[in-house]
Short mmCIF file of C-alpha atoms in Angstrom, two decimals:
data_model
loop_
_atom_site.label_atom_id
_atom_site.label_comp_id
_atom_site.label_asym_id
_atom_site.label_seq_id
_atom_site.Cartn_x
_atom_site.Cartn_y
_atom_site.Cartn_z
CA GLY A 1 -26.75 20.49 14.16
CA GLU A 2 -25.28 22.20 11.00
CA ASP A 3 -27.45 20.64 8.51
CA VAL A 4 -30.80 21.63 11.00
CA LYS A 5 -32.84 24.38 8.97
CA PRO A 6 -35.10 27.35 9.75
CA PHE A 7 -37.56 26.59 6.55
CA THR A 8 -38.15 23.10 5.44
CA PRO A 9 -38.25 22.50 1.61
CA GLU A 10 -41.09 22.31 0.85
CA LYS A 11 -42.00 25.60 2.79
CA THR A 12 -38.77 27.50 1.07
CA ARG A 13 -40.30 26.58 -2.13
CA GLU A 14 -43.75 28.42 -1.15
CA ILE A 15 -42.01 31.33 0.67
CA VAL A 16 -39.77 31.29 -3.39
CA MET A 17 -42.88 31.16 -5.71
CA SER A 18 -45.50 33.10 -3.53
CA LEU A 19 -43.25 35.64 -2.62
CA GLN A 20 -43.55 39.13 -4.80
CA GLN A 21 -40.62 40.93 -3.06
CA PRO A 22 -37.40 40.51 -2.73
CA ALA A 23 -35.91 39.60 0.89
CA VAL A 24 -33.01 37.46 2.70
CA PHE A 25 -32.43 33.90 3.26
CA CYS A 26 -30.64 33.60 5.89
CA ASN A 27 -29.04 29.99 7.97
CA MET A 28 -30.25 27.84 5.01
CA VAL A 29 -26.54 26.77 3.29
CA GLY A 30 -24.32 26.27 6.05
CA ASN A 31 -23.36 22.78 5.22
CA TRP A 32 -23.15 23.74 1.16
CA PRO A 33 -19.47 22.80 0.05
CA ALA A 34 -20.41 25.44 -2.17
CA LEU A 35 -19.16 28.31 0.57
CA HIS A 36 -15.66 27.37 0.31
CA TRP A 37 -15.88 28.16 -3.24
CA ASP A 38 -13.82 31.72 -2.96
CA VAL A 39 -11.35 32.77 -5.59
CA LYS A 40 -8.50 30.83 -3.79
CA TYR A 41 -10.20 27.43 -4.25
CA LEU A 42 -11.60 27.90 -7.54
CA SER A 43 -8.17 28.62 -9.19
CA ALA A 44 -6.76 25.53 -8.09
CA VAL A 45 -10.17 22.77 -9.14
CA LEU A 46 -9.68 24.93 -13.12
CA GLU A 47 -5.99 24.09 -13.01
CA GLY A 48 -5.01 26.79 -15.19
CA LYS A 49 -8.37 27.36 -17.00
CA THR A 50 -8.74 30.64 -18.78
CA ILE A 51 -12.16 32.57 -18.43
CA GLN A 52 -13.12 35.25 -20.26
CA PHE A 53 -13.18 38.77 -17.77
CA ARG A 54 -15.44 42.02 -18.83
CA LEU A 55 -13.50 44.88 -17.31
CA GLY A 56 -14.79 48.22 -17.32
CA LEU A 57 -13.81 51.53 -15.66
CA LYS A 58 -14.31 52.96 -11.82
CA THR A 59 -15.13 56.47 -13.26
CA VAL A 60 -18.79 56.59 -12.92
CA ASP A 61 -20.72 58.42 -15.61
CA LEU A 62 -24.02 59.80 -16.72
CA VAL A 63 -24.82 56.82 -19.49
CA PRO A 64 -24.76 53.48 -18.17
CA GLN A 65 -21.49 51.08 -18.94
CA PHE A 66 -23.58 48.76 -21.14
CA GLU A 67 -21.36 44.77 -21.58
CA THR A 68 -20.88 46.53 -25.57
CA SER A 69 -18.59 49.41 -24.07
CA CYS A 70 -16.55 47.18 -21.78
CA SER A 71 -13.01 45.87 -22.96
CA TYR A 72 -12.53 41.35 -22.52
CA VAL A 73 -10.05 39.19 -21.44
CA GLU A 74 -9.30 36.01 -21.48
CA ALA A 75 -6.99 35.25 -18.21
CA THR A 76 -6.75 31.92 -15.33
CA LEU A 77 -8.23 32.82 -11.76
CA GLU A 78 -5.02 32.87 -10.52
CA GLU A 79 -3.46 35.91 -12.95
CA PHE A 80 -7.17 37.48 -12.00
CA LEU A 81 -6.44 37.64 -8.49
CA ALA A 82 -2.82 38.17 -8.60
CA TRP A 83 -4.29 41.62 -9.90
CA SER A 84 -7.25 42.86 -8.12
CA CYS A 85 -4.17 42.37 -5.14
CA GLY A 86 -1.89 44.80 -7.32
CA GLN A 87 1.01 42.06 -7.47
CA PRO A 88 4.27 43.31 -9.37
CA SER A 89 3.80 39.78 -11.51
CA CYS A 90 0.63 41.35 -13.61
CA LEU A 91 2.62 44.38 -15.29
CA SER A 92 3.00 41.44 -17.79
CA GLY A 93 -0.15 39.32 -17.59
CA PRO A 94 -3.31 39.61 -20.04
CA PHE A 95 -4.46 42.12 -16.86
CA SER A 96 -1.20 44.20 -17.37
CA PRO A 97 -2.74 47.68 -19.93
CA TYR A 98 -5.56 48.05 -17.37
CA ASP A 99 -4.71 50.35 -14.04
CA TYR A 100 -6.50 48.27 -10.67
CA SER A 101 -6.78 51.62 -9.33
CA LYS A 102 -8.96 52.53 -12.35
CA TYR A 103 -10.29 49.06 -13.66
CA TRP A 104 -12.81 46.59 -12.84
CA ALA A 105 -12.80 43.25 -13.75
CA TYR A 106 -16.18 40.47 -13.88
CA ALA A 107 -16.20 37.31 -15.05
CA ASP A 108 -20.02 37.00 -15.11
CA TYR A 109 -22.94 34.44 -16.30
CA LYS A 110 -20.60 31.88 -16.73
CA TYR A 111 -22.73 28.39 -16.60
CA ILE A 112 -20.93 25.93 -14.05
CA ALA A 113 -22.07 22.73 -16.25
CA MET A 114 -19.19 24.84 -19.19
CA ILE A 115 -16.91 26.28 -17.27
CA PHE A 116 -16.39 22.75 -14.88
CA GLU A 117 -17.94 19.94 -17.13
CA ASP A 118 -15.04 17.81 -16.63
CA LYS A 119 -15.63 18.46 -13.21
CA PRO A 120 -19.16 17.05 -13.05
CA GLU A 121 -18.61 16.36 -9.20
CA ILE A 122 -18.38 19.23 -8.33
CA PHE A 123 -22.15 20.14 -9.51
CA GLN A 124 -23.48 18.69 -6.02
CA ASP A 125 -22.10 21.01 -4.00
CA VAL A 126 -24.92 23.54 -4.38
CA ARG A 127 -27.62 22.18 -3.48
CA TRP A 128 -30.85 23.93 -4.32
CA SER A 129 -33.40 20.68 -3.42
CA ASP A 130 -33.07 22.53 0.29
CA PHE A 131 -34.95 25.28 -0.90
CA GLY A 132 -37.33 23.32 -2.37
CA PHE A 133 -36.02 22.56 -5.44
CA PRO A 134 -34.85 18.72 -6.11
CA GLY A 135 -32.51 17.37 -8.54
CA ARG A 136 -31.06 21.21 -8.72
CA SER A 137 -27.49 21.66 -8.50
CA GLY A 138 -24.52 23.76 -9.53
CA LYS A 139 -25.46 22.52 -13.17
CA GLU A 140 -28.35 24.76 -13.47
CA SER A 141 -26.02 27.44 -11.79
CA THR A 142 -24.16 30.18 -13.47
CA LEU A 143 -21.21 31.69 -11.28
CA TRP A 144 -20.47 35.40 -11.27
CA ILE A 145 -16.20 35.87 -10.21
CA GLY A 146 -15.57 39.90 -9.73
CA SER A 147 -13.22 42.59 -8.58
CA GLU A 148 -14.34 45.87 -6.04
CA GLY A 149 -16.87 48.40 -8.54
CA ALA A 150 -17.67 45.23 -11.00
CA ASN A 151 -21.25 45.89 -11.79
CA THR A 152 -24.08 44.93 -13.76
CA PRO A 153 -26.24 47.79 -15.55
CA CYS A 154 -29.83 47.75 -13.89
CA HIS A 155 -31.96 45.36 -15.82
CA LEU A 156 -34.66 43.16 -15.29
CA ASP A 157 -34.93 39.34 -16.26
CA SER A 158 -38.25 38.27 -18.63
CA TYR A 159 -37.76 34.63 -17.43
CA GLY A 160 -38.47 33.08 -14.12
CA CYS A 161 -37.39 34.61 -10.74
CA ASN A 162 -33.66 34.75 -9.26
CA LEU A 163 -32.10 32.73 -6.41
CA VAL A 164 -28.90 34.29 -5.66
CA LEU A 165 -25.99 32.75 -3.05
CA GLN A 166 -23.11 35.26 -1.88
CA VAL A 167 -20.10 32.92 -1.37
CA GLN A 168 -16.89 35.40 -1.14
CA GLY A 169 -16.95 38.81 -0.38
CA ARG A 170 -20.61 41.76 -0.56
CA LYS A 171 -22.47 42.59 -3.54
CA ARG A 172 -25.05 45.44 -2.84
CA TRP A 173 -27.93 45.27 -5.07
CA HIS A 174 -30.69 47.77 -6.16
CA LEU A 175 -33.94 47.10 -6.44
CA PHE A 176 -37.15 48.23 -8.32
CA PRO A 177 -40.93 46.41 -8.57
CA PRO A 178 -42.08 46.15 -12.09
CA GLY A 179 -44.51 49.39 -11.45
CA ASP A 180 -41.08 51.15 -11.88
CA THR A 181 -40.85 50.00 -15.64
CA SER A 182 -42.26 53.18 -16.94
CA PHE A 183 -39.81 54.94 -14.46
CA LEU A 184 -36.43 53.19 -15.53
CA TYR A 185 -36.77 54.19 -19.21
CA PRO A 186 -36.71 50.75 -20.98
CA THR A 187 -34.74 49.63 -23.51
CA ARG A 188 -33.58 46.76 -25.68
CA ILE A 189 -30.66 48.08 -27.28
CA PRO A 190 -28.02 46.64 -26.79
CA TYR A 191 -30.37 43.43 -27.01
CA GLU A 192 -30.11 40.40 -25.38
CA GLU A 193 -33.06 38.17 -25.25
CA SER A 194 -34.54 37.48 -21.67
CA SER A 195 -32.75 41.12 -20.45
CA ILE A 196 -34.61 44.29 -20.64
CA PHE A 197 -32.31 47.35 -19.76
CA SER A 198 -32.52 50.59 -17.76
CA LYS A 199 -31.12 53.52 -19.77
CA VAL A 200 -30.62 55.18 -16.61
CA ASN A 201 -27.78 54.74 -14.76
CA ILE A 202 -28.65 53.78 -10.97
CA ALA A 203 -24.98 54.89 -9.65
CA ASN A 204 -25.09 58.69 -10.88
CA PRO A 205 -28.50 59.03 -12.82
CA ASP A 206 -29.33 61.85 -15.22
CA LEU A 207 -31.91 63.40 -13.36
CA LYS A 208 -32.80 66.53 -16.25
CA ARG A 209 -32.85 63.68 -18.86
CA PHE A 210 -34.52 60.90 -17.56
CA PRO A 211 -37.07 62.47 -15.00
CA LYS A 212 -39.81 60.27 -13.74
CA PHE A 213 -36.81 58.33 -12.34
CA ARG A 214 -37.34 60.30 -9.13
CA ASN A 215 -40.67 58.41 -8.82
CA SER A 216 -39.17 55.37 -8.66
CA THR A 217 -38.47 53.19 -5.11
CA ALA A 218 -35.47 51.36 -4.72
CA HIS A 219 -34.98 48.70 -2.17
CA VAL A 220 -30.99 48.12 -2.03
CA VAL A 221 -29.67 45.90 0.58
CA THR A 222 -25.93 44.29 0.83
CA LEU A 223 -25.52 40.49 0.45
CA GLY A 224 -23.04 39.25 2.49
CA PRO A 225 -21.14 35.33 2.29
CA GLY A 226 -23.95 32.45 3.20
CA GLN A 227 -27.25 34.53 2.31
CA VAL A 228 -29.38 33.58 -0.45
CA LEU A 229 -31.15 36.61 -2.13
CA LEU A 230 -34.87 36.01 -3.70
CA VAL A 231 -35.13 38.42 -6.64
CA PRO A 232 -39.20 37.55 -8.00
CA ARG A 233 -40.21 37.83 -11.45
CA HIS A 234 -39.54 41.31 -13.02
CA TRP A 235 -37.69 42.81 -10.46
CA TRP A 236 -35.11 45.71 -11.87
CA HIS A 237 -31.43 45.34 -9.76
CA TYR A 238 -28.29 46.60 -10.29
CA VAL A 239 -25.57 44.95 -8.79
CA GLU A 240 -22.86 45.94 -7.84
CA SER A 241 -19.72 44.58 -6.15
CA ILE A 242 -18.39 46.48 -3.16
CA ASP A 243 -15.78 43.95 -1.40
CA PRO A 244 -11.74 43.35 -3.69
CA VAL A 245 -13.02 40.28 -4.44
CA THR A 246 -16.46 39.02 -4.87
CA VAL A 247 -18.21 35.36 -5.86
CA SER A 248 -21.49 34.39 -6.62
CA ILE A 249 -23.99 31.78 -7.27
CA ASN A 250 -27.07 32.34 -9.05
CA SER A 251 -30.18 29.62 -10.52
CA TRP A 252 -33.63 31.19 -12.35
CA ILE A 253 -36.59 29.06 -11.08
CA GLU A 254 -38.48 28.44 -14.11
CA LEU A 255 -42.51 29.58 -14.07
CA ASP A 256 -45.59 29.59 -15.83
CA ALA A 257 -45.35 32.88 -17.00
CA ASP A 258 -43.01 32.47 -19.12
CA HIS A 259 -44.73 30.70 -21.47
CA GLU A 260 -46.43 34.41 -23.04
CA ALA A 261 -42.66 35.53 -21.95
CA ARG A 262 -40.88 33.56 -24.58
CA VAL A 263 -43.45 34.51 -27.34
CA GLU A 264 -42.47 38.22 -25.74
CA GLU A 265 -39.11 37.76 -26.78
CA ALA A 266 -39.90 36.10 -30.13
CA ILE A 267 -41.77 39.33 -30.92
CA THR A 268 -39.31 41.66 -29.66
CA ARG A 269 -36.11 39.64 -31.76
CA MET A 270 -37.69 39.62 -35.05
CA VAL A 271 -38.66 43.42 -34.40
CA VAL A 272 -34.62 44.11 -33.55
CA CYS A 273 -33.20 42.15 -36.04
CA ALA A 274 -35.33 43.44 -38.72
CA ILE A 275 -34.54 47.00 -38.16
CA LYS A 276 -31.24 46.83 -37.13
CA SER A 277 -29.86 44.62 -39.40
CA ALA A 278 -31.58 47.28 -42.39
CA GLU A 279 -30.19 50.02 -40.46
CA ASN A 280 -26.60 51.71 -42.16
CA SER A 281 -24.15 50.04 -39.64
CA ARG A 282 -21.53 52.88 -41.04
CA ASP A 283 -22.23 54.89 -37.36
CA GLY A 284 -20.98 52.05 -35.40
CA ASP A 285 -23.76 50.91 -33.44
CA LEU A 286 -23.06 48.18 -31.41
CA TRP A 287 -26.64 47.15 -30.64
CA LEU A 288 -26.12 43.27 -30.35
CA ASN A 289 -25.16 42.53 -26.39
CA PRO A 290 -21.49 40.64 -26.81
CA THR A 291 -23.65 37.76 -24.87
CA GLU A 292 -25.76 37.00 -28.43
CA VAL A 293 -24.11 35.24 -30.49
CA GLU A 294 -25.07 36.48 -33.55
CA ALA A 295 -28.27 38.83 -35.72
CA THR A 296 -30.26 36.03 -36.78
CA SER A 297 -32.36 35.42 -39.70
CA HIS A 298 -35.97 36.86 -40.26
CA GLU A 299 -36.85 32.65 -41.00
CA ILE A 300 -34.81 31.32 -37.37
CA ASN A 301 -36.77 34.43 -35.53
CA LEU A 302 -40.44 33.08 -37.33
CA GLN A 303 -39.82 30.10 -36.41
CA TYR A 304 -38.64 30.67 -32.93
CA LEU A 305 -41.65 32.33 -32.66
CA ASN A 306 -44.15 29.52 -34.13
CA LYS A 307 -42.38 27.55 -31.23
CA ALA A 308 -43.15 29.93 -28.42
CA VAL A 309 -46.84 30.11 -29.19
CA SER A 310 -47.05 26.54 -29.88
CA ALA A 311 -45.45 25.23 -26.37
CA TYR A 312 -47.57 28.65 -24.88
CA LEU A 313 -51.20 26.93 -26.77
CA LYS A 314 -49.68 23.77 -25.06
CA CYS A 315 -49.02 24.83 -21.63
CA GLN A 316 -53.02 26.11 -21.74
CA GLU A 317 -54.18 23.11 -22.63
CA THR A 318 -52.58 21.29 -20.50
CA SER A 319 -53.71 23.23 -17.89
CA VAL A 320 -57.13 23.65 -18.92
CA SER A 321 -56.99 19.27 -18.87
CA GLY A 322 -55.52 19.12 -15.51
CA GLN A 323 -57.71 20.81 -13.62
CA ALA A 324 -61.17 19.76 -15.44
CA ARG A 325 -59.11 16.57 -14.03
CA SER A 326 -58.81 18.24 -10.72
CA SER A 327 -62.15 19.50 -10.45
CA SER A 328 -63.36 15.40 -11.10
CA THR A 329 -61.57 13.97 -8.63
CA GLY A 330 -61.58 16.14 -5.77
CA ALA A 331 -58.15 17.37 -5.86
CA LYS A 332 -57.04 20.44 -4.32
CA GLN A 333 -54.29 21.55 -7.15
CA SER A 334 -52.86 20.28 -10.21
CA THR A 335 -49.32 20.83 -11.93
CA ASN A 336 -48.23 21.57 -15.34
CA ALA A 337 -44.89 20.98 -17.59
CA SER A 338 -43.15 24.63 -18.00
CA CYS A 339 -40.40 25.10 -20.13
CA LYS A 340 -37.21 27.67 -19.94
CA ARG A 341 -35.28 27.92 -22.62
CA LYS A 342 -31.72 29.19 -21.95
CA ARG A 343 -30.19 32.08 -22.86
CA ARG A 344 -28.11 31.80 -25.71
CA GLU A 345 -25.24 29.80 -25.78
CA LEU A 346 -21.84 30.22 -28.28
CA GLY A 347 -22.71 27.64 -30.98
CA CYS A 348 -26.36 27.47 -29.79
CA GLU A 349 -29.03 28.10 -32.53
CA PRO A 350 -32.67 28.36 -31.74
CA GLU A 351 -34.39 25.16 -33.44
CA THR A 352 -31.64 23.66 -31.55
CA CYS A 353 -31.63 24.50 -27.89
CA THR A 354 -33.02 22.55 -25.49
CA LEU A 355 -35.91 23.27 -23.53
CA LEU A 356 -36.44 22.63 -19.47
CA THR A 357 -39.31 20.73 -18.12
CA GLN A 358 -39.81 21.72 -14.61
CA GLU A 359 -43.17 21.27 -12.31
CA CYS A 360 -43.72 24.87 -11.22
CA GLU A 361 -47.07 25.84 -11.24
CA PHE A 362 -48.16 27.08 -7.52
CA PRO A 363 -50.64 28.75 -5.98
CA THR A 364 -50.41 31.90 -5.28
CA LEU A 365 -50.76 33.31 -1.40
CA LYS A 366 -54.24 35.16 -0.53
CA ALA A 367 -53.16 39.14 1.35
CA GLU A 368 -53.74 37.19 4.57
CA GLU A 369 -51.82 34.51 3.95
CA LEU A 370 -48.23 36.77 2.73
CA GLN A 371 -49.09 38.31 6.56
CA LYS A 372 -48.44 35.12 7.33
CA ILE A 373 -44.61 34.69 5.29
CA PRO A 374 -42.31 34.05 8.44
CA PHE A 375 -40.33 37.14 8.61
CA GLY A 376 -37.43 36.85 11.19
CA PRO A 377 -34.19 36.69 12.09
CA HIS A 378 -34.19 34.00 9.06
CA LEU A 379 -35.91 35.39 6.38
CA ILE A 380 -35.46 38.80 6.20
CA GLN A 381 -38.00 41.24 3.95
CA VAL A 382 -36.17 43.87 1.47
CA LEU A 383 -38.17 46.87 2.34
CA PRO A 384 -38.59 50.09 0.13
CA GLN A 385 -36.11 53.09 1.07
CA PRO A 386 -37.18 56.66 2.19
CA HIS A 387 -38.56 58.79 -0.87
CA GLU A 388 -36.41 61.57 1.04
CA THR A 389 -33.02 59.38 0.64
CA SER A 390 -31.19 58.84 -2.34
CA VAL A 391 -31.99 55.56 -4.63
CA MET A 392 -28.19 54.92 -3.85
CA GLY A 393 -28.50 54.89 -0.49
CA ALA A 394 -27.73 51.22 1.00
CA VAL A 395 -28.69 48.85 3.74
CA ALA A 396 -26.76 45.74 4.95
CA ALA A 397 -28.67 41.94 5.80
CA GLU A 398 -26.74 41.73 9.25
CA ARG A 399 -27.54 38.09 10.54
CA ASP A 400 -29.07 39.62 13.81
CA SER A 401 -30.69 43.22 12.37
CA GLY A 402 -34.24 42.00 12.54
CA ASP A 403 -37.64 41.64 10.36
CA HIS A 404 -36.48 44.25 8.32
CA LEU A 405 -33.57 45.87 6.08
CA HIS A 406 -34.38 49.42 5.85
CA GLU A 407 -30.52 51.48 7.40
CA ASN A 408 -29.57 54.02 5.40
CA GLU A 409 -26.54 54.79 4.34
CA GLY A 410 -27.76 58.09 2.53
CA GLU A 411 -24.96 58.56 -1.51
CA HIS A 412 -26.07 61.51 -3.65
CA PHE A 413 -27.20 61.90 -7.04
CA GLY A 414 -24.52 63.02 -9.85
CA LYS A 415 -25.16 66.42 -11.67
CA LEU A 416 -27.67 66.72 -13.66
CA HIS A 417 -26.41 67.42 -17.49
CA CYS A 418 -27.55 65.60 -20.37
CA LYS A 419 -25.48 64.80 -23.31
CA ARG A 420 -28.30 63.37 -25.58
CA LYS A 421 -27.07 62.93 -29.29
CA SER A 422 -29.48 63.18 -32.18
CA LEU A 423 -28.82 62.33 -35.48
CA LEU A 424 -30.32 64.01 -38.48
CA MET A 425 -31.90 61.23 -41.23
CA SER A 426 -32.28 63.56 -43.89
CA ASN A 427 -29.24 63.27 -46.64
CA ASP A 428 -30.77 66.56 -48.15
CA CYS A 429 -28.20 69.16 -46.34
CA GLU A 430 -30.04 72.23 -47.48
CA THR A 431 -32.95 70.45 -45.21
CA ALA A 432 -30.73 69.02 -42.43
CA ALA A 433 -29.43 73.03 -42.07
CA HIS A 434 -32.85 74.11 -41.68
CA GLN A 435 -32.96 71.89 -38.22
CA MET A 436 -30.15 73.45 -36.47
CA ASP A 437 -30.16 76.17 -34.52
CA SER A 438 -27.08 79.12 -34.98
CA ASP A 439 -25.03 77.04 -32.62
CA CYS A 440 -25.35 74.17 -34.38
CA SER A 441 -27.19 72.10 -32.43
CA PRO A 442 -30.62 70.97 -33.38
CA CYS A 443 -34.43 72.93 -32.83
CA THR A 444 -36.19 71.21 -29.70
CA SER A 445 -39.23 71.01 -32.25
CA GLN A 446 -37.42 69.42 -34.79
CA THR A 447 -35.23 66.95 -33.11
CA ALA A 448 -34.52 63.89 -35.75
CA LEU A 449 -35.26 60.30 -34.33
CA SER A 450 -32.79 57.39 -34.82
CA THR A 451 -33.94 53.76 -35.36
CA ASN A 452 -33.69 53.47 -31.71
CA ASP A 453 -35.82 56.20 -30.41
CA LEU A 454 -38.36 54.38 -33.17
CA LEU A 455 -37.37 50.95 -31.05
CA ASP A 456 -37.85 51.75 -27.67
CA CYS A 457 -41.59 52.71 -28.70
CA LEU A 458 -42.03 49.72 -30.76
CA VAL A 459 -40.41 47.15 -28.16
CA ASN A 460 -41.60 48.50 -25.30
CA PRO A 461 -42.56 45.91 -23.02
CA ARG A 462 -46.28 47.66 -22.55
CA VAL A 463 -46.71 47.76 -26.52
CA ILE A 464 -45.02 44.14 -26.69
CA SER A 465 -47.33 42.11 -24.38
CA LEU A 466 -50.70 44.13 -25.84
CA VAL A 467 -48.91 42.75 -29.64
CA ALA A 468 -48.23 39.16 -28.05
CA GLN A 469 -52.43 39.15 -26.23
CA LEU A 470 -53.37 39.67 -29.99
CA LEU A 471 -51.46 37.00 -31.09
CA LEU A 472 -52.40 34.55 -29.29
CA GLU A 473 -55.89 35.83 -29.82
CA ARG A 474 -55.77 35.71 -33.35
CA THR A 475 -54.10 31.65 -33.03
CA ARG A 476 -57.17 30.85 -30.92
CA VAL A 477 -59.63 31.92 -33.55
#
């Protein structure tokens, strides 16, 4: 019957919480009503309600197309569907200024709990309980609707691991392990809590400016309808829609490691907001991602940091006392409460945002146990691509593809070109003139550093991790 799953919820949860590499679950959601959530169906459910779409150019530049450089429109799903099909009715609608052959549209990061707030019964169409998370439904999930070419810049999520269900169309995922972080040139500009972006445009990498990207190892998979991708903690990912219309649903699973990550994010927010708010904004630097409502004040950021540290210490105390009780009673394991702070929603200030409590401390599988992970037709391992092939090669997760994903489609790197801008920080015209060559380009040895250059060093993940450790050590004294 269609209700029979290849893995029990308990086994699936063990895999999700233990596996440290991406994998695709097949034949796990056959009876989910959410599989019928194509754009036509969702349009009927929303009954003309408008949602925000992000629009970007299909042309691929050397610079990532961040959300700060995109256009935005409010439109119904019916209008989006007509536009994506090239219907004449779009000539007068909200998409009319955007030629479908030149632009893509993406309704991304839409909380299902918000867009369907008047239809809470639809939350039960998403059943993450089959993956071992009872009570988790569409209410704790996010909806993504895009046209061909719609993409998310390469980034990693600071919190949790990620489960992604593909509903309509196909999406191509380019994943990089946490160990590749330095090869991906991390940046916090544009700033968004819990997202660390890469300066590299994965679709067209500038290898002259970012030579270490050659050392990165891509895991590429094309996710089809009915398949669920596991994105482990801190794996980088660049995602693109490759069919005319795509729909996917995801949910972030809270982890105990999120406690320390929240401290790191609080430190990052304080530093970025303090420095960027003090900078002269005349240059039009759009440093705050549209998902962030505003640059919060130093006082609020300090409150956030103190709350994050307190939550971390409370978690540590709970864990220690839990282990003591477990030891005294002979129990094999203990669980403790872990909290994940939702990304900031419109009108939600740090002091009023709620914390979700979940039991999510799980023993990590040992090496010999990892070898027993049941890879096969129902759980497909996403393998790294050969070094001699382009990072932009792709593979498809077919239901009968066997145990591994490694087929290569072999696209090529783009042209090598560097257009980096350099800002001269001196107000002294004579000093600035001496710093320029005869062709008016900055001397290589005296190129002026920008605020963003400084921030890239100050809030580099390695630096922030060290600062967080020192700060937490200070609280224990």
